[in-house]
Short mmCIF file of C-alpha atoms in Angstrom, two decimals:
data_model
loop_
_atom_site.label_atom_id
_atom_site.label_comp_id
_atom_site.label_asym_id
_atom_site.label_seq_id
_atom_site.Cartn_x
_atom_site.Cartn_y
_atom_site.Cartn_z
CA UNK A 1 -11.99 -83.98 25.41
CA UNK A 2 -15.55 -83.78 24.42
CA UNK A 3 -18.19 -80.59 25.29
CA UNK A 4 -21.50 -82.01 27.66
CA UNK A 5 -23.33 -78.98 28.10
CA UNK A 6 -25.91 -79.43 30.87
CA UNK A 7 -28.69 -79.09 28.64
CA UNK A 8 -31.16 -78.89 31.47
CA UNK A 9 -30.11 -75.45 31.71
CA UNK A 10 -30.42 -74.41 27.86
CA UNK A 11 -33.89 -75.74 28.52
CA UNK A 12 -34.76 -74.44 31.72
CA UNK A 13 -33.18 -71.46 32.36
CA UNK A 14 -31.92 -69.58 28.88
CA UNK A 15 -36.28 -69.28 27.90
CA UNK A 16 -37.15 -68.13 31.83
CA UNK A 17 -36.66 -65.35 33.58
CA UNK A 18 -35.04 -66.41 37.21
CA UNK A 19 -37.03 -66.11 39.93
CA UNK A 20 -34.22 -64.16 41.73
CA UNK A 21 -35.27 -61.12 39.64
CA UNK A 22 -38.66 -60.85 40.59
CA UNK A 23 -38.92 -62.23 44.26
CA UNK A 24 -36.90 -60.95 47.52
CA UNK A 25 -35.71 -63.24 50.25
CA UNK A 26 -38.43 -63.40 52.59
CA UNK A 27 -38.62 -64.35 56.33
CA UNK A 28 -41.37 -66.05 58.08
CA UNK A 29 -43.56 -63.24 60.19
CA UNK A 30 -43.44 -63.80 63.91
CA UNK A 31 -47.72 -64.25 63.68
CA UNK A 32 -46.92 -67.27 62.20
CA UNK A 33 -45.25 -68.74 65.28
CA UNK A 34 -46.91 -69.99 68.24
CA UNK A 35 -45.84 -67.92 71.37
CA UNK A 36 -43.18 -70.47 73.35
CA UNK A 37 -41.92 -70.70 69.44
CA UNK A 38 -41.22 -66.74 69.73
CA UNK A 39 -39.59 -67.19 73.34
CA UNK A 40 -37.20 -69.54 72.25
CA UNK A 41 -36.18 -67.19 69.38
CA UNK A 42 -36.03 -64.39 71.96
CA UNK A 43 -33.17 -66.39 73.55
CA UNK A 44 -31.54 -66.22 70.02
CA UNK A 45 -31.94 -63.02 68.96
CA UNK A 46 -30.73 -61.42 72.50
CA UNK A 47 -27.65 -63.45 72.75
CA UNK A 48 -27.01 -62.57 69.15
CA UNK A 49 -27.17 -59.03 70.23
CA UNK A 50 -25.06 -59.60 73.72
CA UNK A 51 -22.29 -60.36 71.20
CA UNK A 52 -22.38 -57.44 69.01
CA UNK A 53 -22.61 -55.08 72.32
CA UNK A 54 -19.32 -56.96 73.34
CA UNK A 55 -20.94 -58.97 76.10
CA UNK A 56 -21.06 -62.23 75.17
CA UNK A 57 -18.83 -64.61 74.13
CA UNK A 58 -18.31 -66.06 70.40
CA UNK A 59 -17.91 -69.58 70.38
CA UNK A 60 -15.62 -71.44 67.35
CA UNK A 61 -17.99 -73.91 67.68
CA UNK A 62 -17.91 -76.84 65.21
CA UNK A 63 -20.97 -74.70 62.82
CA UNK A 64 -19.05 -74.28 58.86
CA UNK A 65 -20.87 -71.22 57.05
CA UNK A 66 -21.07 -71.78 53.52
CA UNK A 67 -22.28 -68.88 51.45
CA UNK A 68 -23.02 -68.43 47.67
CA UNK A 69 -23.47 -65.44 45.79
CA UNK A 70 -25.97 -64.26 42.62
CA UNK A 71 -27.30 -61.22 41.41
CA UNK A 72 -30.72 -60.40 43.86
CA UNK A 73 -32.97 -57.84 42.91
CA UNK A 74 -33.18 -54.26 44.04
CA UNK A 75 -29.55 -53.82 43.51
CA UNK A 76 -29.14 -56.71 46.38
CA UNK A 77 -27.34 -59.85 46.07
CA UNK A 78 -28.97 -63.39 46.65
CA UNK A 79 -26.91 -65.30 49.00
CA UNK A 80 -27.74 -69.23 49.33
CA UNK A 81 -25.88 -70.65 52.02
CA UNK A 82 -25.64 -73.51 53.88
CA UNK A 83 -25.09 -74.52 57.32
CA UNK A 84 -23.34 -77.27 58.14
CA UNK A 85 -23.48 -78.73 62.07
CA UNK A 86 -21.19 -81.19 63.83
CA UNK A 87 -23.98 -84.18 65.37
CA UNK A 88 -22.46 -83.84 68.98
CA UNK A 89 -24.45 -79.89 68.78
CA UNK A 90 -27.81 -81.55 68.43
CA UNK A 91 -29.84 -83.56 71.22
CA UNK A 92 -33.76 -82.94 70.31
CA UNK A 93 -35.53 -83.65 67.37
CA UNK A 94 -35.88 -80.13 66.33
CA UNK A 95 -33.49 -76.82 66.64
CA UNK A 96 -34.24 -73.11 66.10
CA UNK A 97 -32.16 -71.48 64.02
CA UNK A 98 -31.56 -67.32 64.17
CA UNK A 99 -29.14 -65.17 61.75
CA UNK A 100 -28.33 -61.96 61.65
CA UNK A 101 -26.02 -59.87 59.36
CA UNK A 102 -24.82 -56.65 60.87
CA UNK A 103 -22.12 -54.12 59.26
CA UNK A 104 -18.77 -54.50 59.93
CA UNK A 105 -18.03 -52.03 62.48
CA UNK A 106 -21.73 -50.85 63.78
CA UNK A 107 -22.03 -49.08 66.68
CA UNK A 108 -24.93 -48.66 69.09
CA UNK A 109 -26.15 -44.68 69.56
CA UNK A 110 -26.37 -41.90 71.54
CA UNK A 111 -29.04 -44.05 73.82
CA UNK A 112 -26.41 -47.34 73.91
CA UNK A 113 -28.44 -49.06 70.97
CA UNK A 114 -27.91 -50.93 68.10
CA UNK A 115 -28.73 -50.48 64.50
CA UNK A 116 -31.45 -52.51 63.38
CA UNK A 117 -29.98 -55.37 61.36
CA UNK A 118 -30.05 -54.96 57.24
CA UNK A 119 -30.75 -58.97 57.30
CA UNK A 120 -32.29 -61.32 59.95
CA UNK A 121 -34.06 -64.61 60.06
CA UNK A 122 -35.29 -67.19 62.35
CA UNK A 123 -36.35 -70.37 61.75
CA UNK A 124 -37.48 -74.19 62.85
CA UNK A 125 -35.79 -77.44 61.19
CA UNK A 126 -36.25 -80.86 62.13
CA UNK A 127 -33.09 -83.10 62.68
CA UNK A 128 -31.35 -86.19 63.16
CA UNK A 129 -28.76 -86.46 66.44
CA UNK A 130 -26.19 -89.09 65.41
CA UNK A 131 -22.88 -89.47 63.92
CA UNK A 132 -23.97 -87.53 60.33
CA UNK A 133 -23.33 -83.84 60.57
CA UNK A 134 -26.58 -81.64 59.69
CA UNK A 135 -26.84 -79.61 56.95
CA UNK A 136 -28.99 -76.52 56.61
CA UNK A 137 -29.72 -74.85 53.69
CA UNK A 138 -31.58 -71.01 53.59
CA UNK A 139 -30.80 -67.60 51.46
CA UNK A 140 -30.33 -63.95 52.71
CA UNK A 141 -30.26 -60.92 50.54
CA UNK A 142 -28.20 -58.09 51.08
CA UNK A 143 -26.32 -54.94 49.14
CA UNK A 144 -22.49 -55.43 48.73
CA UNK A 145 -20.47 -55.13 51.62
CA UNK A 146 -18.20 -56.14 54.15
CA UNK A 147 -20.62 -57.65 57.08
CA UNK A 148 -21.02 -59.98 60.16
CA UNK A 149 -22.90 -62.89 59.85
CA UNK A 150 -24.14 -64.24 62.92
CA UNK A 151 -25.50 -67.41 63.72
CA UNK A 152 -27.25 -68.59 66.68
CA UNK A 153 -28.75 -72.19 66.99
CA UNK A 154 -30.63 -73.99 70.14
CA UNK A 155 -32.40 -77.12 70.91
CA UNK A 156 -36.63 -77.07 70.32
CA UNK A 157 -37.83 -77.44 73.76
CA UNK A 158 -41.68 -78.08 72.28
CA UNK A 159 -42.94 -75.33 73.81
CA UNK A 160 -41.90 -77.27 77.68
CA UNK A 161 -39.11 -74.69 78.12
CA UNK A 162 -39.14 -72.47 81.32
CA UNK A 163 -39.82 -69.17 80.89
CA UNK A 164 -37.75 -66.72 82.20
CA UNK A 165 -38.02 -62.75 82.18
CA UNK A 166 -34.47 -60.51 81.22
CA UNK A 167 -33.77 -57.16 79.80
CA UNK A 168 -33.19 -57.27 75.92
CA UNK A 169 -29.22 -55.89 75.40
CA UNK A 170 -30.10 -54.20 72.33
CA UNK A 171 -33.35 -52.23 73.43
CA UNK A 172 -32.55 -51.83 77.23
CA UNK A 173 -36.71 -53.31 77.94
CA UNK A 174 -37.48 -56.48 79.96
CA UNK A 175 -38.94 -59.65 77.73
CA UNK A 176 -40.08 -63.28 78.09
CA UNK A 177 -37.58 -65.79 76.69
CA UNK A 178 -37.49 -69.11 76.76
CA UNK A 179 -34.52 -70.66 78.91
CA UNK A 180 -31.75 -72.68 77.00
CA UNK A 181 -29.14 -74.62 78.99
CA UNK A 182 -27.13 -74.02 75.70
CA UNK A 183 -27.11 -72.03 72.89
CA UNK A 184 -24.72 -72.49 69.82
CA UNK A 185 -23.31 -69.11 68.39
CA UNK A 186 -20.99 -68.38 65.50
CA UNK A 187 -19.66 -65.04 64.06
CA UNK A 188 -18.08 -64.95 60.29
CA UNK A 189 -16.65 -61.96 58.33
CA UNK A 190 -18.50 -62.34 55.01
CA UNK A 191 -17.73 -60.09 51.71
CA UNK A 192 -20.66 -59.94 49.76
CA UNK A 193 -19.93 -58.89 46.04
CA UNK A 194 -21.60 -55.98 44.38
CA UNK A 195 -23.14 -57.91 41.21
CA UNK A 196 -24.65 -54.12 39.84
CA UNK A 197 -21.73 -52.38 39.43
CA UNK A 198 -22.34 -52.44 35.53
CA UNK A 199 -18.86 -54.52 35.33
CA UNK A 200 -18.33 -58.12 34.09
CA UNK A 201 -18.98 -60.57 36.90
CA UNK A 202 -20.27 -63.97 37.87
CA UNK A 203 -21.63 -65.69 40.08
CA UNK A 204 -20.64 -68.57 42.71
CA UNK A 205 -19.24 -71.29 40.42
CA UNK A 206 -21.69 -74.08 42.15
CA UNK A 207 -20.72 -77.62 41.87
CA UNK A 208 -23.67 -79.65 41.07
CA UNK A 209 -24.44 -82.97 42.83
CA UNK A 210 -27.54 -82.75 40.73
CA UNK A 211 -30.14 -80.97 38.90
CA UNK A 212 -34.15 -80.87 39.13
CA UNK A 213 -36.26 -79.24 36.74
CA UNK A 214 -39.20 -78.11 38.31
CA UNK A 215 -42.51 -78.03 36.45
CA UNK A 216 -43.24 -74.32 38.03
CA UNK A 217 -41.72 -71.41 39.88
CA UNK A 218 -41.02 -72.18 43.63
CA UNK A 219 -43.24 -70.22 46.40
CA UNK A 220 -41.57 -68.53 48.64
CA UNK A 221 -42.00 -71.49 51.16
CA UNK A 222 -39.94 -73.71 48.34
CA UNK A 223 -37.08 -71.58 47.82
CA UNK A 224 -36.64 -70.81 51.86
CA UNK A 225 -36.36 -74.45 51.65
CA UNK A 226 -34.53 -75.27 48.62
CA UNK A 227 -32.81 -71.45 47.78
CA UNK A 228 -30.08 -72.75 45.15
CA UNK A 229 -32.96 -72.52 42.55
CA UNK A 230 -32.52 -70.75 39.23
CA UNK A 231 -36.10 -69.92 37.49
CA UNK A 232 -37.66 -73.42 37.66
CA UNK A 233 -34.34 -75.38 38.03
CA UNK A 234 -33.33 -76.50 41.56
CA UNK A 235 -29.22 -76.67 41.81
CA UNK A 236 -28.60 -79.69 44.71
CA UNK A 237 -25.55 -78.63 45.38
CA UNK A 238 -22.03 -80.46 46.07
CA UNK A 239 -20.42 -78.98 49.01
CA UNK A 240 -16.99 -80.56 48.79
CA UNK A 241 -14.28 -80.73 45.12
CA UNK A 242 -13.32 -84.17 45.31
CA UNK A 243 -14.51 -86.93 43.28
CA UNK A 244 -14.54 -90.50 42.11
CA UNK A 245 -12.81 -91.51 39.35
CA UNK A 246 -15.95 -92.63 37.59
CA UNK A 247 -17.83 -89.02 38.55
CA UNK A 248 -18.79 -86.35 36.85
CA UNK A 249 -17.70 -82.41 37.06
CA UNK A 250 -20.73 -80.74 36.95
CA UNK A 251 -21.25 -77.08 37.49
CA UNK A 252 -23.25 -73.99 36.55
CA UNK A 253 -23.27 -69.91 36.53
CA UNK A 254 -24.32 -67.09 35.73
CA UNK A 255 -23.16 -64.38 33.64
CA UNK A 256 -23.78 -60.84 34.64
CA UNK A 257 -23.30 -57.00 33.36
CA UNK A 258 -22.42 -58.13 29.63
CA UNK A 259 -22.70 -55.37 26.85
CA UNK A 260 -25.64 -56.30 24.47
CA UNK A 261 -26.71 -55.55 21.05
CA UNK A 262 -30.57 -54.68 21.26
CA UNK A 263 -30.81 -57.13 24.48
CA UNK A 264 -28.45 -60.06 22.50
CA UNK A 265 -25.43 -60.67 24.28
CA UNK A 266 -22.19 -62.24 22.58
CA UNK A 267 -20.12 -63.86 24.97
CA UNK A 268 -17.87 -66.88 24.95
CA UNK A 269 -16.62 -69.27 27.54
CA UNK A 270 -13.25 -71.36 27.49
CA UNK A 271 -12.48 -74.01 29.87
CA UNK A 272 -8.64 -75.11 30.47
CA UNK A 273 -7.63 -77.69 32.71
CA UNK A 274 -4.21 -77.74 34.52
CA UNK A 275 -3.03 -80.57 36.66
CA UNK A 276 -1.70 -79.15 40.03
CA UNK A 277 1.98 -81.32 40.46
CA UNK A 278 3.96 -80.90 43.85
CA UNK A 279 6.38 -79.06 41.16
CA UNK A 280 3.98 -76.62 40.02
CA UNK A 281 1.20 -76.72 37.42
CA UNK A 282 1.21 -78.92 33.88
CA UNK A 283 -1.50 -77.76 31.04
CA UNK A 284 -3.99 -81.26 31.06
CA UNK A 285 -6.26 -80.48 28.65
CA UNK A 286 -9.39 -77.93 27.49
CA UNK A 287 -12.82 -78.31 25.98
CA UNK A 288 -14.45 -76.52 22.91
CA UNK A 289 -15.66 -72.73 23.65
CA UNK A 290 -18.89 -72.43 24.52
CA UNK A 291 -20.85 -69.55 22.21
CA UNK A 292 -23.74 -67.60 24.25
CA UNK A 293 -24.83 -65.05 20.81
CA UNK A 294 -27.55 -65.10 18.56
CA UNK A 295 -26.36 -68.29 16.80
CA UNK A 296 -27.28 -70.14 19.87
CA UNK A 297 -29.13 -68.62 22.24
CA UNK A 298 -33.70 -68.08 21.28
CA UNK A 299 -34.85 -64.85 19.37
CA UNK A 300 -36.90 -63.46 22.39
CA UNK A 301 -33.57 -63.85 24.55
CA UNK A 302 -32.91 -59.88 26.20
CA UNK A 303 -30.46 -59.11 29.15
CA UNK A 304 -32.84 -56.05 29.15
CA UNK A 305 -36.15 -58.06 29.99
CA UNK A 306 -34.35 -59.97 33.14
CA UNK A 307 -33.08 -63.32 31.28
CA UNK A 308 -30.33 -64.14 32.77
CA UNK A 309 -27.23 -65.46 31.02
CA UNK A 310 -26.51 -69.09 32.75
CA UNK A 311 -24.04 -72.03 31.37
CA UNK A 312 -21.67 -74.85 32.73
CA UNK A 313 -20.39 -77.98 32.12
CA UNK A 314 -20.94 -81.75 32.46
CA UNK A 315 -17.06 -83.06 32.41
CA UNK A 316 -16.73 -87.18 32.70
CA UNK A 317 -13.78 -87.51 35.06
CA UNK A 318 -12.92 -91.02 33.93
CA UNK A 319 -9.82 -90.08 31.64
CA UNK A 320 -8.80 -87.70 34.19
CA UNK A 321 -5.77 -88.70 36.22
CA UNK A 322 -5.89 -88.92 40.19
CA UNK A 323 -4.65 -85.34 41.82
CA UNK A 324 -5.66 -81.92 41.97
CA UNK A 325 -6.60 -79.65 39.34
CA UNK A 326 -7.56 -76.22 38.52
CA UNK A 327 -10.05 -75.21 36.16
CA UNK A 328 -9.58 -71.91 34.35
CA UNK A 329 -12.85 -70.45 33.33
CA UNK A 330 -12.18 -67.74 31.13
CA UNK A 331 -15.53 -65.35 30.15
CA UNK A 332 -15.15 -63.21 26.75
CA UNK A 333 -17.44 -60.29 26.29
CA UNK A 334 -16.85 -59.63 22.67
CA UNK A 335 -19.90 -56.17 22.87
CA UNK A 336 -18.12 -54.78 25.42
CA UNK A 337 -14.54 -56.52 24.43
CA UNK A 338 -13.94 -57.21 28.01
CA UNK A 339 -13.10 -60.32 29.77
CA UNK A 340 -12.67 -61.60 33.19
CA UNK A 341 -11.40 -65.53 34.45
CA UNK A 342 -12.68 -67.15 37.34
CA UNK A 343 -10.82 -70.83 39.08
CA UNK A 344 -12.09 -73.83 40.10
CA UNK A 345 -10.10 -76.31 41.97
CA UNK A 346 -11.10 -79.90 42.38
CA UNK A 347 -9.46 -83.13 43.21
CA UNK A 348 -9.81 -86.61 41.57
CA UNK A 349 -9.07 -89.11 43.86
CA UNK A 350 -7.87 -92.82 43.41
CA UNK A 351 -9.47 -95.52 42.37
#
């Protein structure tokens, strides 16, 4: 089987330092929403917090959570995720969209409080109703830990909402909110991985449906919008493992905490595929190692300055027999003569 390395990221992402090391997730202010914008996020945020005071109900409504994990900055991690929405939730043209991530097991104070959030965000998208589900994409950034993730999610009235006065669970004080004849609320246990613990790690494996190399950093504004962004190369990403016969594998990561000589790491990457049978697993086939040293990686390259350490594959599937798969993806680091292995499972279906 042949070696396609995804040269856009050789290009792109080897010579850059990621933006992920020098920018935080940010959220939009509140001054830069209009006021019946705020009320209808009020209506969010306090039925967010009913829930984690045990008062109000969280539905399994049909809302998938999809998160992804890199190294943030700060000693944080960078979490891209994606929410993905059933049509039937959706009726108006635009929804407001709040999430909160709480600690797993919080509880309020002496005064009946909560704890102020570590992460929280709120924010507009326009949609489609109709028979596609909606997908939403955004980033959070957060230490490692075991943690809540809320998500709450209502129609945009357009500011003709009525307005309706209640007492905020989490402070105990009256507020205006806009009313909401339904609001859409999910709660998910999510482990986010400490990528700064010094030890051999990686990051989300992320299938690629495709790649963009961008001719500058993203603003903040871009990578709210588009967070799976590496330096100045946008990930698109696949959100399902199956393909055509006549696709491609393609997928990226990073490569963090590897020992160094003066800033030069020496690391190298096998790839074996086994074909998943109903009577176990068969060896398929593997392709050539893939060296990340100073016989292929630029002079100036230095885990010390912030490059990060980023490869993958391009894999044509067409040889590939229909069934499942998994994809070992063993990581080698020969300074530090460590190594870790990390699976990918995919499907290639008929025809």
């Amino acid at each position: 089987m042949k070696h396609v390395p995804l040269s856009t990221w050789a290009g792109a992402c080897c010579l850059t330092v990621a933006l992920l090391v020098s920018a935080p997730v940010t959220a939009q202010d509140v001054a830069d929403f209009e006021d019946w914008q705020v009320a209808e996020m009020r209506s969010l945020v306090n039925a967010v917090n009913a829930a984690r005071m045990g008062q109000g109900a969280v539905g399994e409504e049909a809302v998938q959570i999809l998160p992804s994990y890199m190294k943030g900055i700060d000693g944080n991690t960078y979490a891209p995720y994606t929410l993905i929405l059933g049509p039937s939730l959706v009726t108006k043209p635009s929804i407001v969209t709040y999430v909160a991530m709480t600690a797993v097991g919080e509880l309020p104070d002496a005064d009946g409080l909560l704890p102020v959030a570590p992460f929280e965000d709120a924010f507009y998208s326009p949609v489609s109703a109709g028979a596609q589900e909606i997908r939403l994409n955004r980033a959070l950034q957060a230490p490692g830990g075991e943690y809540d993730m809320y998500v709450a999610i209502r129609d945009s009235e357009d500011g003709d909402a009525p307005i309706e006065r209640i007492m905020n669970p989490r402070t105990g004080q009256p507020e205006t909110v806009a009313f909401a004849p339904r609001i859409i609320l999910k709660r998910e246990r999510i482990t986010v991985p400490d990528l700064w613990n010094d030890e051999l790690q990686t990051s989300t494996i992320f299938l690629a449906e495709q790649i963009e190399p961008l001719t500058e950093p993203p603003t903040p504004e871009e990578l709210n919008l588009f967070p799976y962004t590496i330096g100045t190369t946008r990930i698109i990403p696949k959100l399902d493992s199956s393909y055509a016969k006549d696709g491609v594998l393609g997928f990226v990561f990073l490569i963090y905490n590897t020992g160094h000589d003066d800033g030069m790491p020496d690391v190298t990457v096998d790839y074996d595929f086994h074909q998943v049978t109903a009577s176990g697993e068969e060896f398929y086939n593997r392709t050539s190692p893939q060296e990340l040293s100073n016989r292929t990686l630029p002079d100036i390259f230095d885990v010390t300055e912030g490059f990060q350490l980023v490869t993958g594959q391009n894999i044509p599937l067409a040889s590939f027999p229909a069934g499942d798969y998994r994809l070992e993806i063993k990581v080698t680091d020969k300074e530090d003569s460590n190594e870790i292995s990390k699976d990918l499972l995919f499907t290639v279906e008929e025809g």
